Amino acid sequence: MSEVELWIALILGIMMLSSAVLALVVKNHLAAVAAASVVSLGLALLFALMRAPDVAMTEAAVGAGLSSLILALALRRLGLWQIDSGSDNSNLLSASTRGKEDA
Amino acid sequence: MIPGVTLELILYVTALGLVIIGLAGVVLSSHLFRMVLALVIAEAGANLMLVLSGYRWDAVAPILMQRTDQPAMVDPVPQAMVLTAIVIGVGIQALAVSILIRIRQRYGNLKRREVAEKMDAEIAASAGIRRDISQDAPLGERPLSPLPAHTAESRGGDA
C-alpha cells in the first residue's frame, strides 16, 4: 500500500460524501441526479483501487450510466425537469417552506 | 500522512457515511423523488462495504494466471455478489421510479405529506367511514410542523 493510494482514497471519499449530502439538499432535481451520478463514479474508482476491476467496470456502466439515464428520463415524465435552479437550497427537514412552489 | 490512518479505515468511514446519509435521506426527505435518490446512495455504501470485506492490502486482483508462484488474491466471492447487487439495485430503482410515475398520475403531486393526506382520504372514502383520526394528529393536537396553507383546509373535519 503506497501513499498515493491513501491520498486518492481520501480525496475520493470526501468527494463522495459531500456530493451525497448535496444530492439530498440541493433544490434542483436534475442537479441532484448529477450528484448521485458523481457518487457512483467515485465508487467505481474506489472499486478499481480495491483490486476489483470487473465490479468497477459494471459500476461505471450500469450504476453511473444506466441509472442516471433512468432517473433523468423519469424526471421528464414526472415534470420535474428544469435546468435553471432557484437560489435557496433547503429541502431536508423543511416541508412547510417548500409548499409554495409546486412540483 | 498521519500514522494509524490506513486505506481500510478511510474506506470504512466512506462506506458507513454513505449508508448513514442514505438512510437519513430516506427518513427525512419531504419529496418522494429524493427518497429514491437516498436509496441509491445507501445502496452504494452497502456495495462498498461488501467489497471492502474481502480486501487485503497486499493482494492482487483475483485473476488466475498460469504460474507456479501465484500471489495472494483478494476474496472474489464478495465481488461476485456485489456485481449482482449493482444490477439488482438498478432494477429496484426502475421499479421505484415507475411507482413514482403512477403516484403522480393519480395524485398530481410528489410531496410526501400531501400524497399521504390524499391516500388517507381515499382509503376512508372507499371504506365508507369518517376520517376523524389522523396519523399526524392522534389527539387533535398536531405534534409535527403544520401543513402548508392550501392543504390545511382540505383536511376537513378532523379537528
Coordinates of C-alpha atoms in Angstrom, one line a residue:
Chain A
M1 CA 0.0 0.0 0.0
S2 CA 1.5 3.2 -1.1
E3 CA 1.0 6.8 0.0
V4 CA -0.6 7.6 -3.4
E5 CA -3.5 5.1 -2.9
L6 CA -4.1 6.6 0.5
W7 CA -4.4 10.1 -0.8
I8 CA -6.6 9.0 -3.7
A9 CA -8.9 7.2 -1.4
L10 CA -9.1 10.2 0.9
I11 CA -9.9 12.6 -1.8
L12 CA -12.5 10.3 -3.4
G13 CA -14.1 9.6 -0.1
I14 CA -14.5 13.3 0.8
M15 CA -15.8 14.0 -2.7
M16 CA -18.4 11.1 -2.5
L17 CA -19.6 12.1 0.9
S18 CA -20.0 15.7 0.1
S19 CA -21.8 15.0 -3.2
A20 CA -24.1 12.5 -1.4
V21 CA -25.1 15.3 1.0
L22 CA -25.5 17.6 -2.0
A23 CA -27.8 15.2 -3.7
L24 CA -30.2 15.3 -0.8
V25 CA -30.0 19.1 -0.1
V26 CA -29.8 20.8 -3.5
K27 CA -33.1 22.2 -4.8
N28 CA -32.9 21.4 -8.5
H29 CA -33.8 17.8 -9.1
L30 CA -31.5 17.5 -12.2
A31 CA -28.5 18.6 -10.1
A32 CA -29.5 16.0 -7.5
V33 CA -29.4 13.3 -10.1
A34 CA -26.0 14.5 -11.3
A35 CA -24.7 14.5 -7.7
A36 CA -25.9 10.9 -7.3
S37 CA -24.1 10.0 -10.5
V38 CA -20.9 11.6 -9.1
V39 CA -21.2 9.2 -6.1
S40 CA -21.5 6.2 -8.5
L41 CA -18.4 7.3 -10.5
G42 CA -16.3 7.8 -7.3
L43 CA -17.5 4.4 -6.2
A44 CA -16.3 2.9 -9.5
L45 CA -12.8 4.4 -9.0
L46 CA -12.7 3.1 -5.4
F47 CA -13.5 -0.4 -6.7
A48 CA -10.7 -0.1 -9.2
L49 CA -8.4 0.9 -6.3
M50 CA -9.5 -2.1 -4.3
R51 CA -8.5 -4.6 -7.0
A52 CA -12.0 -5.3 -8.2
P53 CA -11.8 -4.3 -11.9
D54 CA -14.8 -6.2 -13.0
V55 CA -17.0 -4.6 -10.4
A56 CA -15.6 -1.2 -11.3
M57 CA -16.5 -1.7 -14.9
T58 CA -20.0 -2.8 -14.1
E59 CA -20.5 0.1 -11.6
A60 CA -19.3 2.7 -14.1
A61 CA -21.5 1.3 -16.9
V62 CA -24.6 0.3 -15.0
G63 CA -24.5 2.3 -11.8
A64 CA -23.3 5.6 -13.2
G65 CA -24.6 5.4 -16.8
L66 CA -27.8 3.4 -16.9
S67 CA -29.1 4.5 -13.5
S68 CA -28.6 8.2 -14.3
L69 CA -30.3 7.7 -17.6
I70 CA -33.3 6.1 -15.9
L71 CA -33.5 8.9 -13.3
A72 CA -33.2 11.7 -15.8
L73 CA -35.8 10.2 -18.1
A74 CA -38.1 9.7 -15.1
L75 CA -37.6 13.4 -14.3
R76 CA -39.0 14.3 -17.7
R77 CA -42.0 12.0 -17.1
L78 CA -42.5 13.5 -13.6
G79 CA -42.4 17.0 -14.8
L80 CA -39.5 18.0 -12.6
W81 CA -37.1 18.7 -15.4
Q82 CA -35.8 22.2 -15.0
I83 CA -32.3 23.5 -16.0
D84 CA -32.1 26.7 -14.1
S85 CA -32.2 26.5 -10.3
G86 CA -33.5 28.8 -7.6
S87 CA -31.4 30.5 -5.0
D88 CA -32.4 28.8 -1.8
N89 CA -31.4 25.2 -1.4
S90 CA -33.2 23.8 1.6
N91 CA -35.1 20.6 1.0
L92 CA -34.2 18.5 4.0
L93 CA -36.2 19.0 7.2
S94 CA -38.3 21.9 5.8
A95 CA -41.5 20.6 4.3
S96 CA -43.5 23.7 5.2
T97 CA -41.3 26.3 3.5
R98 CA -41.3 24.3 0.2
G99 CA -45.1 24.3 0.0
K100 CA -45.2 27.5 -2.0
E101 CA -43.9 26.3 -5.3
D102 CA -45.5 23.4 -7.0
A103 CA -43.7 20.4 -8.5
Chain B
M1 CA 0.2 11.1 6.3
I2 CA -0.9 10.6 9.9
P3 CA 0.3 7.2 11.2
G4 CA -2.6 4.9 12.0
V5 CA -4.7 6.1 9.1
T6 CA -4.9 3.2 6.7
L7 CA -6.7 2.7 3.4
E8 CA -9.2 0.4 5.1
L9 CA -10.1 3.0 7.7
I10 CA -10.8 5.6 5.1
L11 CA -12.9 3.3 3.0
Y12 CA -14.9 2.1 6.1
V13 CA -15.6 5.7 7.0
T14 CA -16.7 6.4 3.5
A15 CA -19.0 3.4 3.3
L16 CA -20.6 4.0 6.7
G17 CA -21.0 7.7 5.9
L18 CA -22.8 6.8 2.6
V19 CA -25.1 4.4 4.4
I20 CA -25.9 6.8 7.1
I21 CA -26.5 9.7 4.7
G22 CA -28.8 7.5 2.6
L23 CA -30.8 6.3 5.5
A24 CA -31.2 9.8 6.9
G25 CA -32.4 10.9 3.4
V26 CA -34.9 8.2 3.2
V27 CA -36.3 9.1 6.6
L28 CA -36.1 12.9 6.4
S29 CA -37.0 13.7 2.8
S30 CA -40.1 15.6 2.1
H31 CA -40.2 14.7 -1.6
L32 CA -40.7 11.2 -2.9
F33 CA -38.0 11.6 -5.6
R34 CA -35.4 12.4 -3.0
M35 CA -36.2 9.2 -1.3
V36 CA -35.3 7.2 -4.4
L37 CA -32.0 9.1 -4.7
A38 CA -31.3 8.5 -1.0
L39 CA -32.0 4.8 -1.6
V40 CA -29.4 4.8 -4.4
I41 CA -26.8 6.4 -2.2
A42 CA -27.4 3.9 0.7
E43 CA -27.1 1.1 -1.8
A44 CA -23.7 2.4 -3.0
G45 CA -22.4 2.5 0.6
A46 CA -23.6 -1.1 1.2
N47 CA -21.8 -2.3 -2.0
L48 CA -18.6 -0.5 -1.0
M49 CA -18.7 -2.2 2.4
L50 CA -19.3 -5.6 0.9
V51 CA -16.3 -5.3 -1.4
L52 CA -14.2 -3.9 1.4
S53 CA -14.9 -7.1 3.5
G54 CA -12.8 -9.1 1.1
Y55 CA -10.0 -6.6 0.6
R56 CA -6.4 -7.2 1.6
W57 CA -3.8 -4.5 1.1
D58 CA -1.0 -7.0 0.0
A59 CA -3.1 -8.9 -2.5
V60 CA -3.6 -8.7 -6.2
A61 CA -6.8 -8.7 -8.3
P62 CA -8.5 -12.2 -8.4
I63 CA -7.3 -13.2 -11.9
L64 CA -5.9 -16.7 -12.2
M65 CA -2.7 -17.0 -14.3
Q66 CA -0.6 -19.9 -15.4
R67 CA 2.3 -19.6 -13.0
T68 CA 3.6 -21.6 -10.1
D69 CA 4.1 -18.8 -7.6
Q70 CA 0.5 -17.4 -7.6
P71 CA 0.4 -14.4 -5.2
A72 CA -2.3 -13.8 -2.7
M73 CA -5.6 -12.6 -4.2
V74 CA -8.4 -10.5 -2.7
D75 CA -11.6 -12.5 -2.0
P76 CA -13.6 -12.8 -5.2
V77 CA -16.8 -14.0 -3.6
P78 CA -18.0 -10.6 -2.3
Q79 CA -17.0 -9.1 -5.6
A80 CA -19.3 -11.5 -7.5
M81 CA -22.1 -10.8 -5.0
V82 CA -21.7 -7.0 -5.4
L83 CA -21.7 -7.5 -9.2
T84 CA -25.1 -9.0 -8.9
A85 CA -26.2 -6.4 -6.3
I86 CA -25.4 -3.5 -8.6
V87 CA -27.7 -4.9 -11.4
I88 CA -30.4 -5.7 -8.9
G89 CA -30.1 -2.1 -7.5
V90 CA -30.8 -0.6 -10.9
G91 CA -33.9 -2.9 -11.2
I92 CA -35.2 -1.7 -7.8
Q93 CA -34.6 1.9 -8.9
A94 CA -36.6 1.4 -12.1
L95 CA -39.4 -0.2 -10.1
A96 CA -39.4 2.7 -7.7
V97 CA -39.4 5.3 -10.5
S98 CA -42.4 3.6 -12.2
I99 CA -44.3 3.6 -8.9
L100 CA -43.5 7.4 -8.7
I101 CA -44.9 7.9 -12.1
R102 CA -48.1 6.1 -11.2
I103 CA -48.4 8.2 -8.0
R104 CA -48.0 11.4 -9.9
Q105 CA -50.7 10.3 -12.4
R106 CA -53.1 9.5 -9.6
Y107 CA -52.4 12.4 -7.1
G108 CA -50.7 15.0 -9.3
N109 CA -48.0 15.6 -6.8
L110 CA -45.0 14.0 -5.2
K111 CA -44.8 15.8 -1.8
R112 CA -44.9 13.2 0.9
R113 CA -47.3 14.9 3.2
E114 CA -49.9 15.7 0.5
V115 CA -49.8 12.3 -1.0
A116 CA -50.3 10.7 2.4
E117 CA -53.2 13.0 3.1
K118 CA -54.9 12.2 -0.2
M119 CA -54.3 8.5 0.3
D120 CA -55.8 8.6 3.7
A121 CA -58.8 10.4 2.4
E122 CA -59.2 8.0 -0.4
I123 CA -59.0 5.0 1.8
A124 CA -61.6 6.4 4.2
A125 CA -63.9 7.3 1.3
S126 CA -63.7 3.8 -0.2
A127 CA -64.2 2.2 3.2
G128 CA -67.2 4.5 3.9
I129 CA -66.1 5.7 7.2
R130 CA -65.5 9.1 8.6
R131 CA -61.8 10.1 8.6
D132 CA -61.6 11.5 12.1
I133 CA -58.3 10.1 13.3
S134 CA -55.2 11.4 11.6
Q135 CA -51.8 9.8 11.8
D136 CA -50.2 13.2 12.2
A137 CA -52.6 14.4 14.9
P138 CA -53.8 11.5 17.0
L139 CA -55.4 13.6 19.7
G140 CA -56.4 16.6 17.7
E141 CA -53.2 18.4 18.7
R142 CA -50.7 18.2 15.9
P143 CA -47.2 17.4 17.2
L144 CA -45.4 17.9 13.9
S145 CA -44.8 21.0 11.9
P146 CA -48.0 22.4 10.3
L147 CA -49.1 21.8 6.8
P148 CA -48.9 24.4 4.1
A149 CA -51.9 26.7 3.9
H150 CA -53.5 25.3 0.7
T151 CA -53.5 21.8 2.1
A152 CA -54.7 22.7 5.6
E153 CA -58.3 23.5 4.6
S154 CA -58.5 20.3 2.6
R155 CA -58.1 18.3 5.8
G156 CA -61.7 18.9 6.5
G157 CA -63.4 17.9 9.7
D158 CA -60.8 16.1 11.6
A159 CA -60.5 18.6 14.4

